[in-house]
Coordinates of C-alpha atoms in Angstrom, one line a residue:
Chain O
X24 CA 31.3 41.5 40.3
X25 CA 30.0 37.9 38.7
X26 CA 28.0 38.1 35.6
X27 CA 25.3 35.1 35.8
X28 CA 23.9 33.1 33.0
X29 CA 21.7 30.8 33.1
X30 CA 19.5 28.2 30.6
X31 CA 16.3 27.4 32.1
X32 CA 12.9 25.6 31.4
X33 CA 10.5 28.4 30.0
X34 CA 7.6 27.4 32.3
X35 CA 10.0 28.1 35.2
X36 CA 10.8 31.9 34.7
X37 CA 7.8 33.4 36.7
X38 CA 9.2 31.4 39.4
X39 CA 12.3 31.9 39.6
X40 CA 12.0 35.6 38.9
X41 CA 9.9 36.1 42.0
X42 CA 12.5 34.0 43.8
X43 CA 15.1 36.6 42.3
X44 CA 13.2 39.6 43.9
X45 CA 13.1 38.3 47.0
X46 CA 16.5 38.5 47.0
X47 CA 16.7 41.8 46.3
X48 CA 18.0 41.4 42.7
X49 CA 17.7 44.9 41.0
X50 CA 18.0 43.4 37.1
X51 CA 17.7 41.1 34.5
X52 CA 17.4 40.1 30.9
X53 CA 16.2 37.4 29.3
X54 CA 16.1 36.1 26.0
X55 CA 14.1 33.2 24.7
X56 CA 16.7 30.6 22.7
X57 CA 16.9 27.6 21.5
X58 CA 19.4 24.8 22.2
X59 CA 20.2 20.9 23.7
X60 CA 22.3 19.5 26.0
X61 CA 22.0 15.8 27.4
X62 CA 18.3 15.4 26.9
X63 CA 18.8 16.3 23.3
X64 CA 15.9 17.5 21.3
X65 CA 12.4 15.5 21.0
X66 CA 10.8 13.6 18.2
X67 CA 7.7 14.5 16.1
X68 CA 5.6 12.4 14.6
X69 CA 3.4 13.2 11.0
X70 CA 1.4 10.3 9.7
X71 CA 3.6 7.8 10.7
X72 CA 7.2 9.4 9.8
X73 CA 9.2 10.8 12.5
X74 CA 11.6 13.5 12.8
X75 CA 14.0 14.5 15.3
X76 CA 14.4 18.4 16.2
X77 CA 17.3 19.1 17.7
X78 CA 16.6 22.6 19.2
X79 CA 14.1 22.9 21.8
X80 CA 13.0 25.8 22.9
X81 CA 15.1 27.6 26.1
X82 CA 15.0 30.6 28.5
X83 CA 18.2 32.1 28.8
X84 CA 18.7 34.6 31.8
X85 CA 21.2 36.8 32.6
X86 CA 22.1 38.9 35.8
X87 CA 25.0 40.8 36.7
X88 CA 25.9 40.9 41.0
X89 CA 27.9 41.9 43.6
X90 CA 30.2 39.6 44.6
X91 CA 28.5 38.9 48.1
X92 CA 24.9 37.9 46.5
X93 CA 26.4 35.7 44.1
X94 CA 26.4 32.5 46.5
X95 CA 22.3 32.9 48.1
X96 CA 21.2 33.9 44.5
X97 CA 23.4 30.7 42.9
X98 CA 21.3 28.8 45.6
X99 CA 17.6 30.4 44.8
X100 CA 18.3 30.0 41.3
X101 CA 19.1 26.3 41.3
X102 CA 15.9 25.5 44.0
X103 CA 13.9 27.3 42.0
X104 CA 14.9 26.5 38.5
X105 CA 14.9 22.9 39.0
X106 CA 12.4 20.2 38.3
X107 CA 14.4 16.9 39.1
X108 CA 14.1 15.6 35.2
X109 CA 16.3 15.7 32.3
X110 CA 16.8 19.3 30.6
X111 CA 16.7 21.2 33.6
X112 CA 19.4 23.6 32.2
X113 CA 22.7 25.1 33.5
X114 CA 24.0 28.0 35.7
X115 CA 27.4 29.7 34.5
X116 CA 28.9 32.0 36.7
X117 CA 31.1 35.0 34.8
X118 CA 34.0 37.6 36.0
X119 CA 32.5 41.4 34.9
X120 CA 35.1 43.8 34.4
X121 CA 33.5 46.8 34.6
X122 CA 29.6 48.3 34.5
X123 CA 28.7 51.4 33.4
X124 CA 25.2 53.4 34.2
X125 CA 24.3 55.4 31.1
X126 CA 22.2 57.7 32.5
X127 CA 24.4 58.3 35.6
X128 CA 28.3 57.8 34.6
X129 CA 28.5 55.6 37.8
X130 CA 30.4 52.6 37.6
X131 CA 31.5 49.6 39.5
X132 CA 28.9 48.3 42.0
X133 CA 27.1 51.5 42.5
X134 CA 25.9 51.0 39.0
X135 CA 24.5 47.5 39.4
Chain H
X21 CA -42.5 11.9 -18.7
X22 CA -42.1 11.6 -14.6
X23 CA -42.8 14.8 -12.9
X24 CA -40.0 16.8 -10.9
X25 CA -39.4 16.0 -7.2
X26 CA -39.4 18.9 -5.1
X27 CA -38.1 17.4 -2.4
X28 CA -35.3 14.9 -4.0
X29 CA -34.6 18.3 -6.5
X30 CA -34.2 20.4 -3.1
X31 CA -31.9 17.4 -1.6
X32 CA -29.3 16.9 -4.2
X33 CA -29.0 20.4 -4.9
X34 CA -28.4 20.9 -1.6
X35 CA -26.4 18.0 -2.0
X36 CA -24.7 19.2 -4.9
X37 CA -23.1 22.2 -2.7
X38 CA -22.0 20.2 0.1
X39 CA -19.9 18.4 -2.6
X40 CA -18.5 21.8 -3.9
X41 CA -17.5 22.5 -0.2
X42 CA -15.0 19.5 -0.4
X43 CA -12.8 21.1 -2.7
X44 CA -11.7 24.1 -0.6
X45 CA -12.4 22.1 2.4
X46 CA -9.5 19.9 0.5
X47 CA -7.4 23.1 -0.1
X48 CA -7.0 23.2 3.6
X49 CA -6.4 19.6 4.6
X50 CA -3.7 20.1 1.9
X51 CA -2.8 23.4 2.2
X52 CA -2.2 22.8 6.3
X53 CA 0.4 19.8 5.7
X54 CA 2.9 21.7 3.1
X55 CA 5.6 24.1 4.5
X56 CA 4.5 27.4 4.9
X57 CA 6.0 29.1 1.8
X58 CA 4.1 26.5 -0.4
X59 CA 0.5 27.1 1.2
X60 CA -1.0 29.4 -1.2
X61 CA 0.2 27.3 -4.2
X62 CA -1.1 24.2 -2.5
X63 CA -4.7 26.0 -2.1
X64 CA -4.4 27.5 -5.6
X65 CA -4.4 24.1 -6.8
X66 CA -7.8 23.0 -5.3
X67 CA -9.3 26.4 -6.1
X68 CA -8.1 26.9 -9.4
X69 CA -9.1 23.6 -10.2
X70 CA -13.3 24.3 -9.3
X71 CA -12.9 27.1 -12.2
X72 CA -11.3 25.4 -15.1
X73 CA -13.4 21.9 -14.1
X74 CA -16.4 23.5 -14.1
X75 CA -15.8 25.4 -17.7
X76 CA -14.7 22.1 -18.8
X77 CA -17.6 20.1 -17.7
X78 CA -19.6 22.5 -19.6
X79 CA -18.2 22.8 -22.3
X80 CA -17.4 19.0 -22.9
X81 CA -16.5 16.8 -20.0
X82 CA -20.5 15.9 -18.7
X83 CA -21.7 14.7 -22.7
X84 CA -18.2 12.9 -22.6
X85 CA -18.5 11.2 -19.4
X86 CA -22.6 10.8 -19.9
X87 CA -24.3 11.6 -23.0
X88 CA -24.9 9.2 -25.7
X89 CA -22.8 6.2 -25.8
X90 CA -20.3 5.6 -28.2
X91 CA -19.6 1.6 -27.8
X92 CA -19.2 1.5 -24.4
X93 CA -16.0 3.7 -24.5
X94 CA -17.3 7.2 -24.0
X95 CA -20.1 9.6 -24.7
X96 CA -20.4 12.0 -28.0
X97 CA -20.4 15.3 -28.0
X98 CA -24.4 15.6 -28.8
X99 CA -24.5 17.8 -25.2
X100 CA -21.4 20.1 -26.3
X101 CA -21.8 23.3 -24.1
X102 CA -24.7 21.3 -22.0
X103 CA -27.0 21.7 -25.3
X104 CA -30.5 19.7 -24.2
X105 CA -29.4 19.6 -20.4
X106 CA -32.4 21.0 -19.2
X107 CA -34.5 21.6 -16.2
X108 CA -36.8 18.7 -17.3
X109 CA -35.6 15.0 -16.3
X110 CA -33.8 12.7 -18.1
X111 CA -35.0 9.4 -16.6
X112 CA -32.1 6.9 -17.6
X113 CA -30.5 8.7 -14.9
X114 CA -32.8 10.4 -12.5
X115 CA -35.9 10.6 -13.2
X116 CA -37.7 13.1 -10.2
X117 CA -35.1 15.8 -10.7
X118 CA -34.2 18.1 -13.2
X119 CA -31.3 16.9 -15.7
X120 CA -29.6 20.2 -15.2
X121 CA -29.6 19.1 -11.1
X122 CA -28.1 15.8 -11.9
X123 CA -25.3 17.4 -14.3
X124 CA -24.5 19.6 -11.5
X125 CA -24.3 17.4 -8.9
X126 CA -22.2 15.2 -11.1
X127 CA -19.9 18.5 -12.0
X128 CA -18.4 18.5 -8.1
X129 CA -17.3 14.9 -8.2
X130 CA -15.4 16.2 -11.6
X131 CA -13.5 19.1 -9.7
X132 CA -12.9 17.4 -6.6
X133 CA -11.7 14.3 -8.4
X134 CA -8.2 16.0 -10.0
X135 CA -8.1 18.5 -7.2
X136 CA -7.6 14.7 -5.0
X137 CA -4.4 14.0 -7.1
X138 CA -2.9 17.8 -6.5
X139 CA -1.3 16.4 -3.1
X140 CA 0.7 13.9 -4.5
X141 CA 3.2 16.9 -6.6
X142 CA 2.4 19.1 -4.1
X143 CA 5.7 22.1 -3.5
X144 CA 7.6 21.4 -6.7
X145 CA 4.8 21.7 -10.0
X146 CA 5.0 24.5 -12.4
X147 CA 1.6 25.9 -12.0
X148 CA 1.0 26.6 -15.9
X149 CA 2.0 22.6 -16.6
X150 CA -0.5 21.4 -13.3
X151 CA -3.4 23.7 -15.8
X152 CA -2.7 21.7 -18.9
X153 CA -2.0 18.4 -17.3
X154 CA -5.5 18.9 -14.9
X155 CA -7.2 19.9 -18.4
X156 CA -6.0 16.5 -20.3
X157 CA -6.4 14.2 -17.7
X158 CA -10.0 14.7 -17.2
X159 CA -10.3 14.7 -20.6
X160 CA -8.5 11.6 -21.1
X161 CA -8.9 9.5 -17.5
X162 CA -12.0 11.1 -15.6
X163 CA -14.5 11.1 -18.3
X164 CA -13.7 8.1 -19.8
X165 CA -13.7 6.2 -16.6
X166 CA -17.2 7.9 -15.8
X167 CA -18.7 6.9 -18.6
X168 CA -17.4 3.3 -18.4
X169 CA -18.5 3.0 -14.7
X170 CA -21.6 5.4 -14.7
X171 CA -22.6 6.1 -18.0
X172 CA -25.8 4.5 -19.9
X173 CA -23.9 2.3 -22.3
X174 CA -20.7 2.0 -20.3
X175 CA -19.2 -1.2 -20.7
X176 CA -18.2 -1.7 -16.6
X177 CA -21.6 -0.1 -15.6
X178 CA -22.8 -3.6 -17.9
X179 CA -20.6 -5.7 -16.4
X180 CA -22.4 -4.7 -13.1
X181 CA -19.8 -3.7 -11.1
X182 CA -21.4 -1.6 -8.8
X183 CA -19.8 1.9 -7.3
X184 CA -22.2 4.2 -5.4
X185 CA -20.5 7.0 -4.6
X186 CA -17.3 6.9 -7.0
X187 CA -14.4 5.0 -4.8
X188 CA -13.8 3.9 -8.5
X189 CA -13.9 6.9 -10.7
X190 CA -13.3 9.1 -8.0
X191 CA -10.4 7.5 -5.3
X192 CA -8.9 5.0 -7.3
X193 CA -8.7 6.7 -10.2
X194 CA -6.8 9.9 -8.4
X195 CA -4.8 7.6 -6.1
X196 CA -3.3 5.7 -8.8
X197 CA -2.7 8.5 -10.9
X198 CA -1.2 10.4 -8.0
X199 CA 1.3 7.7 -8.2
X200 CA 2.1 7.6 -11.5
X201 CA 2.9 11.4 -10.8
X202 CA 4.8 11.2 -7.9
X203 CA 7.1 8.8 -10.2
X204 CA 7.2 11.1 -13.1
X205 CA 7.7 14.4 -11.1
X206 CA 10.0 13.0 -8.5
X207 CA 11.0 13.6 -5.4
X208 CA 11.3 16.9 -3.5
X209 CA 14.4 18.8 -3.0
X210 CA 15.4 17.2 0.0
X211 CA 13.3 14.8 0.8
X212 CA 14.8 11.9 2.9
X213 CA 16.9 14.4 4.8
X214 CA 15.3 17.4 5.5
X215 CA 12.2 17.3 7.5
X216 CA 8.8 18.6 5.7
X217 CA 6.7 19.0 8.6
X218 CA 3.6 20.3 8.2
X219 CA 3.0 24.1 9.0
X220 CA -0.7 24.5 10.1
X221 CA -2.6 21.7 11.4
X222 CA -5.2 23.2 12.6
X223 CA -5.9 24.6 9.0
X224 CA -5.4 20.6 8.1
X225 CA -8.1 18.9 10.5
X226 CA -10.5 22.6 9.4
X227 CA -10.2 20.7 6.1
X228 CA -11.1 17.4 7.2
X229 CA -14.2 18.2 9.0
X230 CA -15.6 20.0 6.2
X231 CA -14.8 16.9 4.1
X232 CA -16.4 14.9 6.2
X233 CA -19.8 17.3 6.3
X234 CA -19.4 17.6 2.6
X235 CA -19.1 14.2 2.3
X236 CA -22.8 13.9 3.1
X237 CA -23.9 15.2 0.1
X238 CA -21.3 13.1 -2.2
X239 CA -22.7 9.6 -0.7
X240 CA -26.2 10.3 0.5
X241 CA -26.8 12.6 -2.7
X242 CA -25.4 9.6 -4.7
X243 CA -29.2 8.0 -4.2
X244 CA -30.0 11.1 -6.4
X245 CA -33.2 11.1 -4.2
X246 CA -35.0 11.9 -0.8
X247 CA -35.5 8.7 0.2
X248 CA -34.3 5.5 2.7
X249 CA -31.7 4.8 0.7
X250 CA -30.2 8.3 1.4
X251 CA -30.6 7.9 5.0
X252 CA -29.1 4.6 4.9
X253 CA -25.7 5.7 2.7
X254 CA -25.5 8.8 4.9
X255 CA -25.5 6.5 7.8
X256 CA -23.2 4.3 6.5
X257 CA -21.2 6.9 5.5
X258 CA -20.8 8.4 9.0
X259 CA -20.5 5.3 10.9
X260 CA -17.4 4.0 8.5
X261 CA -15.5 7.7 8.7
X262 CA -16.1 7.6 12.6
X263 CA -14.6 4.0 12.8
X264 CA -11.6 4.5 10.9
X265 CA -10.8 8.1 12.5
X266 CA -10.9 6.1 15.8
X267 CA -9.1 3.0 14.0
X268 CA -6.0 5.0 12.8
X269 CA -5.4 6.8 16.0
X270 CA -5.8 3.3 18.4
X271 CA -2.9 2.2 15.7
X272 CA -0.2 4.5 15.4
X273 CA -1.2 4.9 19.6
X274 CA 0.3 1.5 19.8
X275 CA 2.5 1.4 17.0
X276 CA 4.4 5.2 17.5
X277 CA 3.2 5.9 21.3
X278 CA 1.2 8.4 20.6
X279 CA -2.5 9.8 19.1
X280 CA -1.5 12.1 16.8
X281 CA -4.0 14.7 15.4
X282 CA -2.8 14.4 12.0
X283 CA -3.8 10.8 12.5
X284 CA -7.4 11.3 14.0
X285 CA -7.9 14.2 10.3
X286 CA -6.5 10.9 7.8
X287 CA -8.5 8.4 9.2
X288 CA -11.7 10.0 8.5
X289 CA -10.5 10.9 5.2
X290 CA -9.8 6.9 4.7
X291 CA -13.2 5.9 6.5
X292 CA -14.7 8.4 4.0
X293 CA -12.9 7.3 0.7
X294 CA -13.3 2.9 1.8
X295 CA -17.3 3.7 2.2
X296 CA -17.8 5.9 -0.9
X297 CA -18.5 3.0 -3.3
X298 CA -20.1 0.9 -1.2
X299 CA -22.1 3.5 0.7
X300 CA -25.5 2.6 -1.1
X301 CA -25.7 -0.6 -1.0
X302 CA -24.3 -2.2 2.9
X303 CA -25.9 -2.1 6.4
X304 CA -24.1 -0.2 9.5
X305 CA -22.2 -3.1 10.9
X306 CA -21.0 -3.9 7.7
X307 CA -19.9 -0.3 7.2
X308 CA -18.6 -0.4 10.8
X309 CA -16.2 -2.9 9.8
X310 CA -14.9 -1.4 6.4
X311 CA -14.3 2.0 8.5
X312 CA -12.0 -0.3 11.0
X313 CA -10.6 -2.0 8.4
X314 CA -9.6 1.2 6.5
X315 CA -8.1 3.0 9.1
X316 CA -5.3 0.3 9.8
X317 CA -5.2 -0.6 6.2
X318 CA -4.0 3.2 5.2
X319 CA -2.5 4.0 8.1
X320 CA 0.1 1.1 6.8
X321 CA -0.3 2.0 3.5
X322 CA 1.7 5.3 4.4
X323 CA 4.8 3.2 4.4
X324 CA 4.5 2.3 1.3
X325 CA 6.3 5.1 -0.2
X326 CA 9.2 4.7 2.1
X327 CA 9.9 1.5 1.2
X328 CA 9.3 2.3 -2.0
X329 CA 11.4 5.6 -2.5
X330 CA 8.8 7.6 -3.8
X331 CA 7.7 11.3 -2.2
X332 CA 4.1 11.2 -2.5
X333 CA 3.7 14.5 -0.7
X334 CA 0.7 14.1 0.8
X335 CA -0.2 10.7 1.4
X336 CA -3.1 10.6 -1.7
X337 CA -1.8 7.0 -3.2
X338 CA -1.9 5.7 0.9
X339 CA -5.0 7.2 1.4
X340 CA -7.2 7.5 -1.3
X341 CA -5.9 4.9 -4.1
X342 CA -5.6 2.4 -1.1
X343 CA -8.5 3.2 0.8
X344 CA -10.7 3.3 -2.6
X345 CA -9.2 0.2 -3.8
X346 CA -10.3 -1.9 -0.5
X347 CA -13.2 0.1 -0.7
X348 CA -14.0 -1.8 -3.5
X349 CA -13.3 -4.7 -3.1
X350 CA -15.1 -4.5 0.3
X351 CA -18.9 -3.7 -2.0
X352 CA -17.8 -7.0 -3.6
X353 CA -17.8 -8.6 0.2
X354 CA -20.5 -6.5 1.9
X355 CA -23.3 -5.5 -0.2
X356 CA -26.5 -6.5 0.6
X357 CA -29.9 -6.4 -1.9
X358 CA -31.6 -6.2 1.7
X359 CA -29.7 -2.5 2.1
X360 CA -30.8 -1.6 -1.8
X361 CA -32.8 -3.6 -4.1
X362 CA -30.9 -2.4 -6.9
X363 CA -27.8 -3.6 -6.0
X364 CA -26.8 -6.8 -5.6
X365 CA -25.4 -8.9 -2.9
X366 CA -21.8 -9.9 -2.2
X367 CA -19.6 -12.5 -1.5
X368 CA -20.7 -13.0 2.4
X369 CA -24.3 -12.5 1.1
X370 CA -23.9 -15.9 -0.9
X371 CA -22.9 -14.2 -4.5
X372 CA -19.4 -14.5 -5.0
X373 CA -19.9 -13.1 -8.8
X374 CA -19.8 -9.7 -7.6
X375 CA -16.6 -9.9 -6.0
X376 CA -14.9 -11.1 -9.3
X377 CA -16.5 -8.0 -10.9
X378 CA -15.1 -5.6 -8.5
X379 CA -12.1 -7.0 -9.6
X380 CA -12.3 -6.3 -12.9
X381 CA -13.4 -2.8 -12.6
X382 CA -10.9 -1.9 -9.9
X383 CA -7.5 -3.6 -12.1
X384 CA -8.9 -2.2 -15.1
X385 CA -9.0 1.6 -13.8
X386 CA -5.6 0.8 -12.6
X387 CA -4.1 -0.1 -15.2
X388 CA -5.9 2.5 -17.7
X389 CA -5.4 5.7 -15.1
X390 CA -1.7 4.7 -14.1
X391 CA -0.7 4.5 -17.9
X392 CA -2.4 7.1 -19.5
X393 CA -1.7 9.7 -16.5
X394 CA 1.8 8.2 -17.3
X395 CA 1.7 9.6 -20.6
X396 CA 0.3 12.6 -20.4
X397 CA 3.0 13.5 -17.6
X398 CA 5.6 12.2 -19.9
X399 CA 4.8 14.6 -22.9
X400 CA 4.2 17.4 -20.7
X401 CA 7.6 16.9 -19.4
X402 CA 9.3 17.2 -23.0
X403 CA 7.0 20.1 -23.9
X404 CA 6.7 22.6 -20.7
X405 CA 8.9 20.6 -18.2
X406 CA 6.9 19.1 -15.0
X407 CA 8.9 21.4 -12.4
X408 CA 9.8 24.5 -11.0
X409 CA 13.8 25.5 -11.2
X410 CA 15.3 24.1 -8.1
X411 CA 16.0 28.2 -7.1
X412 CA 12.1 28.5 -7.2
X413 CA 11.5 24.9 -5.2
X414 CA 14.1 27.0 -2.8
X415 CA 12.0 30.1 -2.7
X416 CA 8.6 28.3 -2.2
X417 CA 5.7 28.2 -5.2
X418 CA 3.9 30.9 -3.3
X419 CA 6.4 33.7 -4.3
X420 CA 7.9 32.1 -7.2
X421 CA 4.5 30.7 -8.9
X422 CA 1.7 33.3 -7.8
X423 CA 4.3 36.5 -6.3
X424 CA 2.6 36.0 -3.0
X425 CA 3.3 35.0 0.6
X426 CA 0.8 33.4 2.9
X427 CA 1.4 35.0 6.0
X428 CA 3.1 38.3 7.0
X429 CA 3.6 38.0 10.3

């Protein structure tokens, strides 16, 4: 079992959710964050004085798969995340240990 | 005795309110470009201010700043508590409406005039020191410099420097002052290297517009009739805030890359402040050009206090003590006896006399405001102490000054 995480342009996560589905993904989270990575933050400008922020605004998804769906659902993810310009975000791919249904007790793969 | 004006009485009380609009609509140009745990102190300032000014007006400030002359310098106290102010005219000053609708009228430039200065110490002033220090400075600076420009008697208003509107006793007189307080006070805790950005524009350019409407009654009321000349400092008045809201915005486009909206709400605010004194008295193309003119002029102004070190919070020495300042110098170019009779004509309408005047009426309320505004902040400093503790500057002036937050969201 991989745990997926990935950092992703906001106005991409209707997209990229229904491209998800479609491959029969059961779950997800997502939480909205705020971060940088080469295209660094953006610069604002008030009556003339300018100011750099840092942190821009990011999606941050996370998924937890079988083995076997982790390579067509690395694939969807990165057509359908990506734009082709700067701050596109980043895919990290994560060993799970163990998962645990709550309602259930089941565990392993059967609980994904 | 010349009879009442129904119509010019109806027009500059009417007038009269959309000059009282200005004040909150202020509040919210301010109160939009302060952090959000400062609003409510920033619009407190403004509000507060149309309370006390107005009790002070009555009570002395109008027969200071125009009752009988006292050599030129100021007026007595002969109309103490508006004694004889009343709803007949008093013709030295207008003579088809009541005297009452000329003192109130007059009143709203009063407020609006400190209120003007409140952006310049704007997230850092003890609220109990910004009372006193509002109270003595029209005592000392507005009415003084009323009387000397607008007065019967006052010795500039001999002179005949001319000011329509008030860029003199109104914008110069608060942007210099608002510099001399932004060098008392000091600078904000962390200014230079934490970013203040501004927390509700659209609460900001809200404030603009209703300057701009209000600003109606302050330059076309200034004809203190219904007449051409109304029209004619209205439509200067428009055409100059237009030019320099579209002025600013072409500049920093080319200058910063982009049209910012902050820009388009302080370049009508400097189109409106360069036309105010010469509003009465120049055609539209002349006003077209002081709009232009003002709009690049402030918009570089705003460096000034980077070069210079100082945190003037809100930009009122850029735009209103430069843009009144060219303002007037620019009735010394432009005016035109072909506009109004009454005034006179400037240096491009072969007088050059009336630019040296302008002169002397803008230096001299610069150098009387800056000084005495100087003072004042000086002693208030030793007595009461200008500032909040830094803990409180921390906190915010809403919670520390009033026990109040803006928004609970």
């Amino acid at each position: 079992m991989k745990k997926i995480e990935a950092i992703i342009k906001p106005f991409k996560l209707d997209e990229i959710k229904e491209a998800l589905q479609r491959l029969d993904v059961k779950g997800m989270t997502i939480s909205e964050v705020k971060g940088f990575g080469r295209q660094k933050g953006h610069t604002e400008i008030y009556r003339g004085a300018e100011y750099v922020v840092d942190f821009i605004p990011k999606v941050k998804l996370e998924l937890v798969l079988d083995d076997s769906q982790v390579p067509p659902v690395l694939k969807a993810l990165q057509e359908s995340a990506r734009t082709g310009k700067i701050g596109d975000g980043k895919i990290f791919v994560l060993p799970v240990e163990e998962v645990v249904r709550i309602r259930t007790g089941e565990t392993g793969s059967a609980a994904i | 005795m010349d009879a009442i004006n129904t119509g010019d009485t109806a027009f500059i009380l009417v007038s009269a309110a959309l000059v009282m609009f200005m004040t909150p609509g202020l509040a919210l140009f301010y109160g939009g470009m302060v952090r959000s745990k400062n609003v409510l102190g920033t619009i407190m300032h403004s509000f507060f201010i149309l309370g006390l000014v107005t009790v002070e007006w009555v009570l002395w400030g109008y027969s200071n700043a125009f009752g009988p002359d006292l050599g030129g310098i100021i007026g007595s106290l002969d109309w103490f508590g508006l004694s004889g102010v009343g709803t007949t005219p008093f013709k030295d000053y207008a003579a088809t409406i009541p005297h009452q609708t000329f003192m109130i009228f007059q009143m709203m430039f009063a407020v609006i005039t400190p209120a003007l200065i409140t952006g310049t110490f704007a997230e850092r002033i003890k609220f109990s020191t910004f009372v006193i220090f509002t109270l003595l400075w029209c005592t000392l600076v507005y009415n003084p410099v009323a009387h000397w420009v607008w007065g019967i008697g006052g010795w500039i208003r001999n002179l005949g420097a001319l000011d329509f509107a008030g860029g003199t006793v109104v914008h110069i007189n608060s942007g210099i002052a608002a510099l001399a307080a932004a060098l008392v006070i000091g600078k904000r805790k962390g200014y230079g290297h934490e970013p203040f950005h501004p927390h509700n524009l659209p609460m900001t350019i809200m404030g603009a517009a209703i300057l701009w409407f209000g600003w109606f009654g302050f330059n076309a009321g200034s004809a203190l009739a219904a007449n051409g000349l109304a029209a004619s400092a209205f439509t200067a008045t428009h055409i100059a805030a237009a030019a320099a809201t579209l002025s600013w915005v072409c500049t920093e486009w080319m200058y910063r890359g982009k049209p910012t909206t902050l820009g388009a709400a302080s370049g009508c605010v400097a189109g409106l402040v360069a036309i105010t004194p010469a509003a009465g008295f120049v055609g539209p193309i002349s006003a077209l050009i002081i709009g232009l003119a003002a709009g690049v002029l402030c918009y570089f102004a705003i460096f000034l206090k980077h070069k210079m070190g100082y945190d003037d919070a809100l930009d009122v020495v850029g735009v209103h003590g430069v843009g009144g300042t060219f303002g007037a110098l620019a009735t010394g170019l432009f005016a035109s006896k072909a506009v109004n009779e009454a005034g006179n004509n400037g240096l491009f309408f072969g007088n050059p006399a009336l630019f040296g005047t302008q002169l002397i009426a803008v230096l001299v309320t610069l150098v009387y405001s800056f000084v005495v505004t100087i003072i004042i902040l000086k002693v208030l400093d030793w007595t009461m102490g200008l500032r909040v503790e830094h803990e409180d500057e921390e906190a915010g002036l809403d919670l520390s000054q009033h026990s109040e937050v803006g928004y609970n969201l």
